[in-house]
Coordinates of C-alpha atoms in Angstrom, one line a residue:
M880 CA 71.6 -57.2 78.8
S881 CA 73.3 -55.5 81.5
A882 CA 76.9 -56.4 82.0
A883 CA 76.1 -56.1 85.7
R884 CA 73.9 -59.2 85.5
P885 CA 74.7 -62.6 84.0
P886 CA 72.3 -65.0 82.2
E887 CA 70.8 -67.7 84.7
G888 CA 73.2 -70.5 85.1
A889 CA 76.4 -68.9 83.8
H890 CA 79.3 -68.8 86.1
T891 CA 81.0 -65.6 86.9
A892 CA 84.1 -63.8 87.5
A893 CA 84.6 -62.4 91.2
A894 CA 84.7 -58.6 91.0
G895 CA 88.2 -57.1 90.0
E896 CA 89.7 -60.7 89.4
G897 CA 89.1 -61.0 85.8
V898 CA 88.9 -64.7 85.6
P899 CA 86.0 -67.1 85.5
A900 CA 85.2 -68.7 89.1
I901 CA 85.5 -72.1 87.4
A902 CA 89.1 -71.5 87.3
A903 CA 89.5 -72.3 91.0
R904 CA 89.1 -76.2 89.7
P905 CA 92.5 -77.4 88.6
P906 CA 92.7 -78.3 84.9
E907 CA 92.5 -82.0 84.5
G908 CA 95.8 -83.9 85.0
A909 CA 97.4 -80.9 86.8
H910 CA 99.5 -81.7 89.7
T911 CA 99.6 -79.0 92.6
A912 CA 102.1 -78.1 95.3
A913 CA 101.3 -77.2 99.0
A914 CA 102.1 -73.7 99.6
G915 CA 105.8 -73.0 100.5
E916 CA 106.7 -76.7 99.9
G917 CA 108.5 -75.8 96.3
A918 CA 107.9 -79.6 94.8
P919 CA 105.0 -80.7 92.8
A920 CA 102.9 -83.4 94.1
I921 CA 102.4 -86.7 92.1
A922 CA 100.0 -86.0 89.1
A923 CA 96.3 -86.3 89.8
R924 CA 94.0 -88.6 88.0
P925 CA 92.7 -86.7 85.0
R926 CA 89.2 -85.1 85.5
C927 CA 86.7 -84.0 82.8
R928 CA 87.1 -80.3 82.0
H929 CA 83.2 -80.0 82.3
C930 CA 81.8 -81.8 85.2
G931 CA 84.8 -82.6 87.0
S932 CA 84.3 -86.4 87.1
P933 CA 87.6 -88.8 87.2
L934 CA 88.2 -89.8 83.7
Q935 CA 88.8 -93.7 83.4
L936 CA 87.2 -94.8 80.2
P937 CA 90.0 -94.8 77.3
F938 CA 88.5 -94.0 73.9
L939 CA 91.5 -93.5 71.4
D940 CA 95.3 -93.7 71.9
L941 CA 97.4 -92.5 69.1
G942 CA 100.7 -92.2 70.7
S943 CA 102.2 -88.8 70.5
A944 CA 102.3 -86.4 67.6
P945 CA 103.5 -82.7 67.1
P946 CA 100.5 -80.1 67.0
S947 CA 98.8 -80.5 63.8
N948 CA 99.4 -77.1 62.2
D949 CA 102.9 -76.5 63.4
F950 CA 104.3 -76.6 60.1
L951 CA 108.0 -76.6 59.6
S952 CA 110.2 -74.1 57.5
Q953 CA 113.4 -75.1 55.7
D954 CA 115.4 -73.9 58.7
G955 CA 113.2 -75.6 61.1
L956 CA 114.1 -79.2 59.8
R957 CA 117.5 -78.6 61.7
L958 CA 115.7 -78.4 65.0
P959 CA 113.8 -80.8 67.2
Q960 CA 109.9 -80.6 67.1
A961 CA 107.8 -81.0 70.3
W962 CA 105.6 -84.0 70.4
F963 CA 102.8 -84.4 72.8
P964 CA 100.9 -87.3 73.8
L965 CA 97.3 -87.7 71.8
R966 CA 95.1 -89.8 73.9
L967 CA 91.2 -89.5 74.3
L968 CA 89.1 -90.3 77.4
V969 CA 85.3 -90.3 78.0
C970 CA 83.8 -88.8 80.7
E971 CA 81.1 -91.6 82.0
C972 CA 79.1 -88.7 83.9
C973 CA 78.5 -86.1 81.3
W974 CA 79.8 -88.2 78.2
L975 CA 82.2 -85.6 77.0
V976 CA 85.0 -86.9 75.1
Q977 CA 88.2 -85.0 75.6
T978 CA 92.1 -85.0 75.5
Q979 CA 93.8 -86.5 78.1
D980 CA 97.1 -84.4 77.7
P981 CA 95.9 -81.0 76.5
V982 CA 98.4 -78.7 75.2
G983 CA 98.2 -75.1 76.2
R984 CA 96.2 -73.0 73.6
E985 CA 99.1 -70.6 73.1
A986 CA 101.3 -73.4 71.9
L987 CA 98.5 -74.2 69.3
F988 CA 97.0 -71.0 67.9
T989 CA 100.3 -69.2 67.2
G990 CA 100.8 -65.9 65.3
D991 CA 101.6 -68.0 62.2
Y992 CA 98.6 -70.3 62.4
A993 CA 98.4 -72.0 58.8
Y994 CA 94.7 -73.1 58.8
F995 CA 92.5 -70.5 56.6
S996 CA 88.9 -71.2 56.0
A997 CA 88.5 -69.4 52.9
F998 CA 90.2 -71.8 50.7
S999 CA 87.4 -74.3 50.6
T1000 CA 84.9 -73.5 48.0
S1001 CA 82.4 -75.9 49.9
W1002 CA 82.9 -74.3 53.1
L1003 CA 82.4 -70.7 51.6
S1004 CA 79.0 -71.9 50.2
H1005 CA 78.2 -73.4 53.5
A1006 CA 79.0 -70.1 55.3
Q1007 CA 77.1 -67.8 52.7
R1008 CA 74.1 -70.2 53.0
L1009 CA 74.2 -70.1 56.8
V1010 CA 74.4 -66.2 56.9
Q1011 CA 71.3 -65.8 54.5
T1012 CA 69.3 -68.4 56.4
L1013 CA 70.0 -66.5 59.6
R1014 CA 69.4 -63.4 58.3
E1015 CA 66.1 -64.2 57.2
R1016 CA 65.2 -66.1 60.2
L1017 CA 66.3 -63.5 62.6
G1018 CA 65.2 -60.2 60.5
L1019 CA 68.8 -58.9 60.8
T1020 CA 69.1 -55.2 59.5
A1021 CA 71.5 -52.3 59.6
H1022 CA 70.5 -51.8 63.4
S1023 CA 71.7 -55.6 64.3
C1024 CA 75.0 -56.8 65.5
V1025 CA 76.5 -60.1 64.2
V1026 CA 79.5 -61.5 66.0
E1027 CA 81.7 -64.4 64.9
V1028 CA 84.0 -66.0 67.6
G1029 CA 86.6 -67.8 65.8
A1030 CA 86.2 -65.6 62.8
N1031 CA 89.4 -67.0 61.1
D1032 CA 90.2 -65.1 57.7
G1033 CA 86.7 -63.5 57.7
Y1034 CA 85.2 -66.5 55.4
L1035 CA 81.6 -65.8 56.9
L1036 CA 81.7 -62.4 58.2
Q1037 CA 82.4 -61.1 54.5
Y1038 CA 78.6 -62.1 53.6
V1039 CA 77.4 -60.4 56.7
Q1040 CA 79.3 -57.2 55.9
A1041 CA 78.0 -57.5 52.2
A1042 CA 74.5 -57.7 53.4
G1043 CA 74.9 -54.2 55.2
I1044 CA 74.7 -55.8 58.7
P1045 CA 77.2 -54.5 61.2
C1046 CA 79.5 -57.3 62.5
Y1047 CA 82.9 -57.9 64.1
G1048 CA 84.9 -61.0 64.9
V1049 CA 87.0 -62.4 67.6
E1050 CA 90.1 -64.2 66.5
P1051 CA 93.1 -64.9 68.6
T1052 CA 95.7 -65.9 65.7
A1053 CA 97.5 -62.9 64.0
S1054 CA 97.9 -64.5 60.5
T1055 CA 94.1 -65.4 60.2
A1056 CA 93.1 -62.1 61.8
A1057 CA 95.2 -60.0 59.4
A1058 CA 93.4 -61.8 56.5
A1059 CA 90.0 -60.9 57.8
R1060 CA 91.1 -57.3 58.2
S1061 CA 92.4 -57.2 54.7
R1062 CA 88.6 -57.9 53.8
G1063 CA 87.7 -54.6 55.6
L1064 CA 86.3 -56.4 58.6
T1065 CA 86.7 -55.5 62.4
V1066 CA 88.6 -58.1 64.6
V1067 CA 89.2 -58.4 68.1
E1068 CA 92.5 -60.3 68.3
R1069 CA 92.1 -62.1 71.4
F1070 CA 91.3 -65.6 72.9
F1071 CA 87.5 -65.5 73.8
G1072 CA 86.0 -66.3 77.3
L1073 CA 83.7 -64.8 80.0
A1074 CA 86.2 -62.0 80.9
L1075 CA 86.2 -60.9 77.3
A1076 CA 82.4 -61.0 76.8
Q1077 CA 82.2 -59.0 79.7
E1078 CA 84.4 -56.2 78.5
L1079 CA 82.5 -56.3 75.1
A1080 CA 79.3 -56.3 76.6
A1081 CA 80.1 -53.4 78.8
A1082 CA 81.2 -51.5 75.8
G1083 CA 77.9 -52.0 74.1
R1084 CA 79.0 -54.6 71.5
Q1085 CA 76.3 -57.5 72.3
A1086 CA 75.2 -59.7 69.7
D1087 CA 71.8 -60.3 68.0
L1088 CA 73.3 -63.1 66.4
L1089 CA 76.7 -65.0 67.8
V1090 CA 78.0 -67.6 65.4
A1091 CA 80.8 -70.0 66.7
N1092 CA 81.4 -72.6 63.7
N1093 CA 83.9 -75.5 64.8
V1094 CA 85.1 -73.5 67.7
L1095 CA 83.7 -75.5 70.8
A1096 CA 86.0 -78.3 70.2
H1097 CA 89.0 -76.1 70.2
V1098 CA 88.5 -74.4 73.7
P1099 CA 90.3 -75.9 76.8
D1100 CA 87.9 -74.5 79.2
I1101 CA 84.7 -75.2 77.6
D1102 CA 82.4 -73.9 80.3
D1103 CA 84.2 -70.3 80.3
F1104 CA 83.7 -70.2 76.7
V1105 CA 80.0 -71.1 76.6
A1106 CA 79.4 -68.7 79.6
G1107 CA 81.1 -65.9 77.5
C1108 CA 78.7 -66.5 74.7
A1109 CA 75.6 -66.2 76.8
W1110 CA 76.9 -63.2 78.4
L1111 CA 77.5 -61.5 74.9
L1112 CA 74.3 -62.0 73.6
K1113 CA 71.3 -59.4 73.8
P1114 CA 68.3 -60.5 75.8
Q1115 CA 66.5 -61.8 72.6
G1116 CA 69.9 -62.9 70.9
L1117 CA 70.6 -66.3 69.3
A1118 CA 73.7 -68.4 69.3
S1119 CA 74.7 -70.6 66.4
F1120 CA 77.3 -73.4 67.2
E1121 CA 78.6 -75.9 64.8
F1122 CA 80.8 -78.9 65.7
A1123 CA 81.7 -82.4 64.2
H1124 CA 79.1 -84.9 65.7
L1125 CA 80.9 -87.5 67.9
L1126 CA 78.3 -90.0 66.8
R1127 CA 79.3 -89.7 63.0
M1128 CA 83.1 -89.7 64.1
V1129 CA 82.5 -93.2 65.5
Q1130 CA 80.2 -94.5 62.7
G1131 CA 82.7 -93.1 59.9
C1132 CA 85.8 -94.2 61.7
Q1133 CA 87.0 -90.6 61.5
F1134 CA 89.8 -91.0 64.2
D1135 CA 92.0 -88.6 62.2
T1136 CA 89.8 -85.7 63.4
A1137 CA 91.6 -86.3 66.7
Y1138 CA 94.5 -83.8 67.1
H1139 CA 95.6 -81.5 69.9
E1140 CA 93.6 -78.4 68.8
H1141 CA 90.5 -80.4 69.2
Y1142 CA 90.1 -80.6 73.2
S1143 CA 86.6 -81.9 73.0
Y1144 CA 84.5 -84.3 70.9
L1145 CA 81.0 -83.4 71.1
S1146 CA 77.6 -85.2 71.1
L1147 CA 74.3 -83.5 71.3
T1148 CA 73.9 -85.4 74.9
A1149 CA 77.2 -83.6 76.3
A1150 CA 77.0 -80.4 74.4
A1151 CA 73.2 -79.9 75.8
R1152 CA 74.6 -80.3 79.3
I1153 CA 77.1 -77.8 78.9
L1154 CA 75.1 -75.2 77.4
A1155 CA 72.5 -75.6 80.1
A1156 CA 75.1 -75.2 82.7
N1157 CA 76.5 -72.1 81.5
G1158 CA 73.6 -69.9 80.8
L1159 CA 72.1 -71.2 77.5
A1160 CA 68.7 -72.8 76.5
L1161 CA 69.0 -75.1 73.6
L1162 CA 66.3 -74.4 71.1
D1163 CA 66.8 -76.4 67.9
V1164 CA 69.4 -78.8 66.4
Q1165 CA 70.1 -79.6 62.7
E1166 CA 72.4 -82.2 61.3
L1167 CA 74.6 -81.2 58.6
P1168 CA 77.0 -83.1 56.1
T1169 CA 79.9 -80.9 56.9
H1170 CA 83.3 -82.5 58.2
G1171 CA 81.9 -86.0 58.0
G1172 CA 78.7 -85.2 59.8
S1173 CA 78.1 -82.1 62.3
L1174 CA 75.7 -80.6 64.4
R1175 CA 74.2 -77.0 64.2
L1176 CA 72.9 -76.0 67.7
L1177 CA 70.7 -72.8 68.0
A1178 CA 70.5 -71.4 71.6
A1179 CA 69.2 -68.5 73.6
R1180 CA 69.9 -67.1 77.0
A1181 CA 68.4 -69.1 79.7
D1182 CA 66.8 -66.0 81.2
A1183 CA 64.9 -65.3 77.8
V1184 CA 61.2 -65.6 78.4
G1185 CA 59.1 -66.2 75.4
H1186 CA 62.1 -66.1 73.0
P1187 CA 60.8 -65.7 69.3
Q1188 CA 62.8 -68.7 68.0
A1189 CA 61.8 -71.2 70.5
S1190 CA 59.2 -73.6 68.8
A1191 CA 57.6 -77.0 69.6
Q1192 CA 59.2 -78.4 66.3
G1193 CA 62.8 -77.1 67.4
A1194 CA 62.3 -78.8 70.9
E1195 CA 61.1 -82.0 69.1
R1196 CA 64.3 -82.2 66.9
V1197 CA 66.5 -82.1 70.0
A1198 CA 64.4 -84.8 71.8
R1199 CA 64.4 -86.8 68.7
L1200 CA 68.3 -86.6 68.4
L1201 CA 68.9 -87.3 71.9
A1202 CA 67.0 -90.4 71.8
S1203 CA 68.8 -91.4 68.7
E1204 CA 72.1 -91.0 70.4
R1205 CA 70.9 -92.9 73.4
Q1206 CA 69.7 -95.7 71.1
A1207 CA 73.1 -95.9 69.4
G1208 CA 74.6 -96.7 73.0
L1209 CA 76.4 -93.2 73.3
C1210 CA 75.5 -93.1 76.8
G1211 CA 76.8 -96.4 77.8
P1212 CA 80.9 -97.5 77.6
D1213 CA 80.7 -99.9 75.1
F1214 CA 80.0 -97.5 72.4
Y1215 CA 83.6 -96.1 73.0
R1216 CA 85.4 -99.4 73.3
A1217 CA 85.8 -100.6 69.8
F1218 CA 87.1 -97.4 68.2
Q1219 CA 90.7 -97.9 68.8
A1220 CA 90.6 -101.1 66.8
Q1221 CA 89.1 -99.1 63.9
A1222 CA 92.0 -96.5 63.9
V1223 CA 94.4 -99.6 63.9
R1224 CA 92.9 -101.1 60.8
V1225 CA 92.9 -97.8 58.7
K1226 CA 96.3 -97.3 59.7
S1227 CA 97.4 -101.0 58.5
E1228 CA 95.4 -100.3 55.3
L1229 CA 97.0 -97.3 54.3
L1230 CA 100.7 -98.5 55.2
G1231 CA 99.9 -101.7 53.1
F1232 CA 98.8 -99.7 50.2
L1233 CA 101.9 -97.3 50.2
L1234 CA 104.3 -100.3 50.5
Q1235 CA 102.4 -102.0 47.7
C1236 CA 102.8 -98.9 45.4
Q1237 CA 106.5 -98.6 46.5
A1238 CA 107.1 -102.4 45.4
A1239 CA 105.3 -102.0 42.3
G1240 CA 106.8 -98.9 41.4
I1241 CA 103.5 -96.9 41.3
S1242 CA 104.0 -93.3 41.9
V1243 CA 102.1 -91.6 44.7
G1244 CA 101.4 -88.1 45.6
A1245 CA 98.8 -86.7 48.1
Y1246 CA 96.6 -83.5 48.0
G1247 CA 95.4 -81.4 51.1
A1248 CA 98.0 -80.5 54.0
A1249 CA 94.9 -80.8 56.3
A1250 CA 95.3 -81.4 60.2
K1251 CA 93.4 -84.4 59.8
G1252 CA 96.0 -85.7 57.1
N1253 CA 98.9 -85.0 59.7
T1254 CA 97.0 -87.0 62.4
L1255 CA 96.8 -90.0 60.0
L1256 CA 100.4 -89.8 58.5
N1257 CA 101.8 -89.5 62.0
Y1258 CA 99.9 -92.5 63.5
A1259 CA 100.7 -94.5 60.6
G1260 CA 104.4 -93.5 60.4
V1261 CA 104.4 -92.4 56.9
R1262 CA 107.6 -90.5 55.7
P1263 CA 109.0 -88.9 52.6
D1264 CA 110.2 -92.3 51.3
L1265 CA 106.4 -93.5 51.0
L1266 CA 104.9 -90.3 50.4
P1267 CA 107.3 -87.8 48.8
Y1268 CA 105.0 -84.5 48.8
V1269 CA 101.5 -83.4 49.5
A1270 CA 100.2 -80.4 47.3
D1271 CA 98.2 -77.8 48.7
G1272 CA 96.6 -74.6 47.5
N1273 CA 97.3 -72.5 50.5
P1274 CA 100.4 -70.3 49.9
A1275 CA 100.8 -70.2 53.9
K1276 CA 101.8 -73.9 53.7
Q1277 CA 103.6 -74.2 50.3
G1278 CA 107.2 -74.5 50.9
R1279 CA 107.1 -75.8 54.3
F1280 CA 107.0 -79.3 55.6
L1281 CA 104.2 -81.4 57.5
P1282 CA 104.7 -81.6 61.3
G1283 CA 106.0 -84.7 62.2
S1284 CA 106.4 -86.5 59.1
R1285 CA 108.4 -83.6 57.3
I1286 CA 106.9 -84.4 54.0
P1287 CA 107.2 -81.3 52.0
V1288 CA 104.1 -79.0 51.0
V1289 CA 104.1 -78.1 47.2
D1290 CA 102.2 -75.9 45.0
P1291 CA 99.2 -78.1 43.1
A1292 CA 101.0 -77.5 39.9
H1293 CA 103.5 -80.1 41.1
L1294 CA 100.9 -82.5 40.6
Q1295 CA 100.6 -81.5 37.1
A1296 CA 104.1 -81.6 36.5
R1297 CA 104.8 -85.0 38.2
R1298 CA 101.5 -86.7 37.1
P1299 CA 101.3 -89.2 40.0
Q1300 CA 99.3 -92.4 39.2
R1301 CA 97.6 -92.3 42.9
V1302 CA 96.8 -89.0 44.5
L1303 CA 95.9 -89.6 48.0
L1304 CA 93.3 -87.1 49.4
L1305 CA 94.1 -86.5 53.0
P1306 CA 90.9 -84.1 53.5
W1307 CA 88.6 -87.0 52.6
N1308 CA 85.6 -84.8 53.9
L1309 CA 86.1 -82.7 50.6
R1310 CA 86.9 -85.8 48.3
E1311 CA 84.1 -84.8 45.7
E1312 CA 85.2 -81.2 45.8
L1313 CA 88.8 -82.0 45.2
A1314 CA 88.1 -84.5 42.5
R1315 CA 86.3 -82.0 40.7
Q1316 CA 89.2 -79.3 41.3
L1317 CA 91.7 -81.8 40.1
A1318 CA 90.2 -83.4 37.4
G1319 CA 93.4 -83.4 35.3
V1320 CA 94.4 -86.6 37.5
R1321 CA 91.9 -88.9 35.7
R1322 CA 92.8 -87.2 32.3
W1323 CA 96.4 -88.4 32.7
G1324 CA 95.2 -92.1 33.8
G1325 CA 95.8 -91.4 37.9
Q1326 CA 93.3 -92.4 40.5
F1327 CA 92.2 -90.7 43.7
V1328 CA 92.4 -92.7 47.0
V1329 CA 91.0 -92.0 50.3
A1330 CA 92.1 -94.0 53.5
V1331 CA 88.9 -93.0 55.9
P1332 CA 86.7 -94.7 56.8
R1333 CA 88.2 -97.5 54.5
L1334 CA 91.0 -97.5 51.8
E1335 CA 89.1 -96.7 48.5
R1336 CA 90.4 -95.8 45.2
F1337 CA 88.0 -94.1 42.6

């Protein structure tokens, strides 16, 4: 694809400006000052980050919380920590669920970002299967190019590289980019969007396959991101997007997946519209069990005529899932109105459990210093008096303290030494993997506990 011509439907940056035209629309909730006035106007009503419609329908209000991966050092305990509102609203025009008060991406995806994908064995297996599937489906060879946007620590690209397929990643956080480079991978350490895609395309680095796993939710300007994906594809290239499915989030009461890094909460209904508006044609969709229920979307450039991956079966799967979402009520306000009450129920159940354990002298520890766990603990107001520690296998988190709750993060060996009677698994989506990994808990007579979608001991 010539860098001089964008895919049909994609927005573009004016020559020499280096920013996408959509940036002319102010971000939701932003206030502006008239030229020369020097004083800000009253904050405007928040608007949809995709279509610009006013946001009026509430979905979830978790009060305020610090960024979910802003772990504290021992010295950091002496300092105040920034807390931000954590409220989600629904656009009743395009049905995109989104944060009302977004935090700037630079404040969230910092140089010492603590989330490393490769610490989950089940996620590594998922990545390996994805690479194998798409390699066979697309016929990728040593003459192809694979790009992963949001490459993290190289958890996926390591399998592409091992197959002898040229690849590179785009990853803005220095900590995870360094981990990927330690695996021998090439990483562009920048935030991705249309401007960067234009640079990469002009340098001849377009993709036969572009992968963005659990990234769409993490970008404040989702239109700019998707337009960049369209631009970076070769004419017959394919983009693969995975993200947590809003329908499963609601059905499974997965409110703890709400945190500041997740700017958007996506249904197929909303995602299909966003792709179409920014130069991509949706070819296929697959439902996945990962992260409590996810979708994988396969898309091609909208100007690709007779794409080899287009099929009647894929179009039927898309139509069937769109119909399923409509039938579930996702395109109407009532679908969203009961979610807050479910979050309150989970909070009350968790607090009741911890207080009962404290009163009865039952020892409790936790495993998994995950972002979703931080959302849950901060919303419930849990502190070290009720939960004295959280064990985690990631050395980057050990010896630090959870944001907000300030609960210490310890090595998993701490569990073996303390032998708590109850172990709260905060990453409930990995409950089976963790139960196998921590089999010793049952041997010493302990029980596992999860709080989502309802309190359960097993």
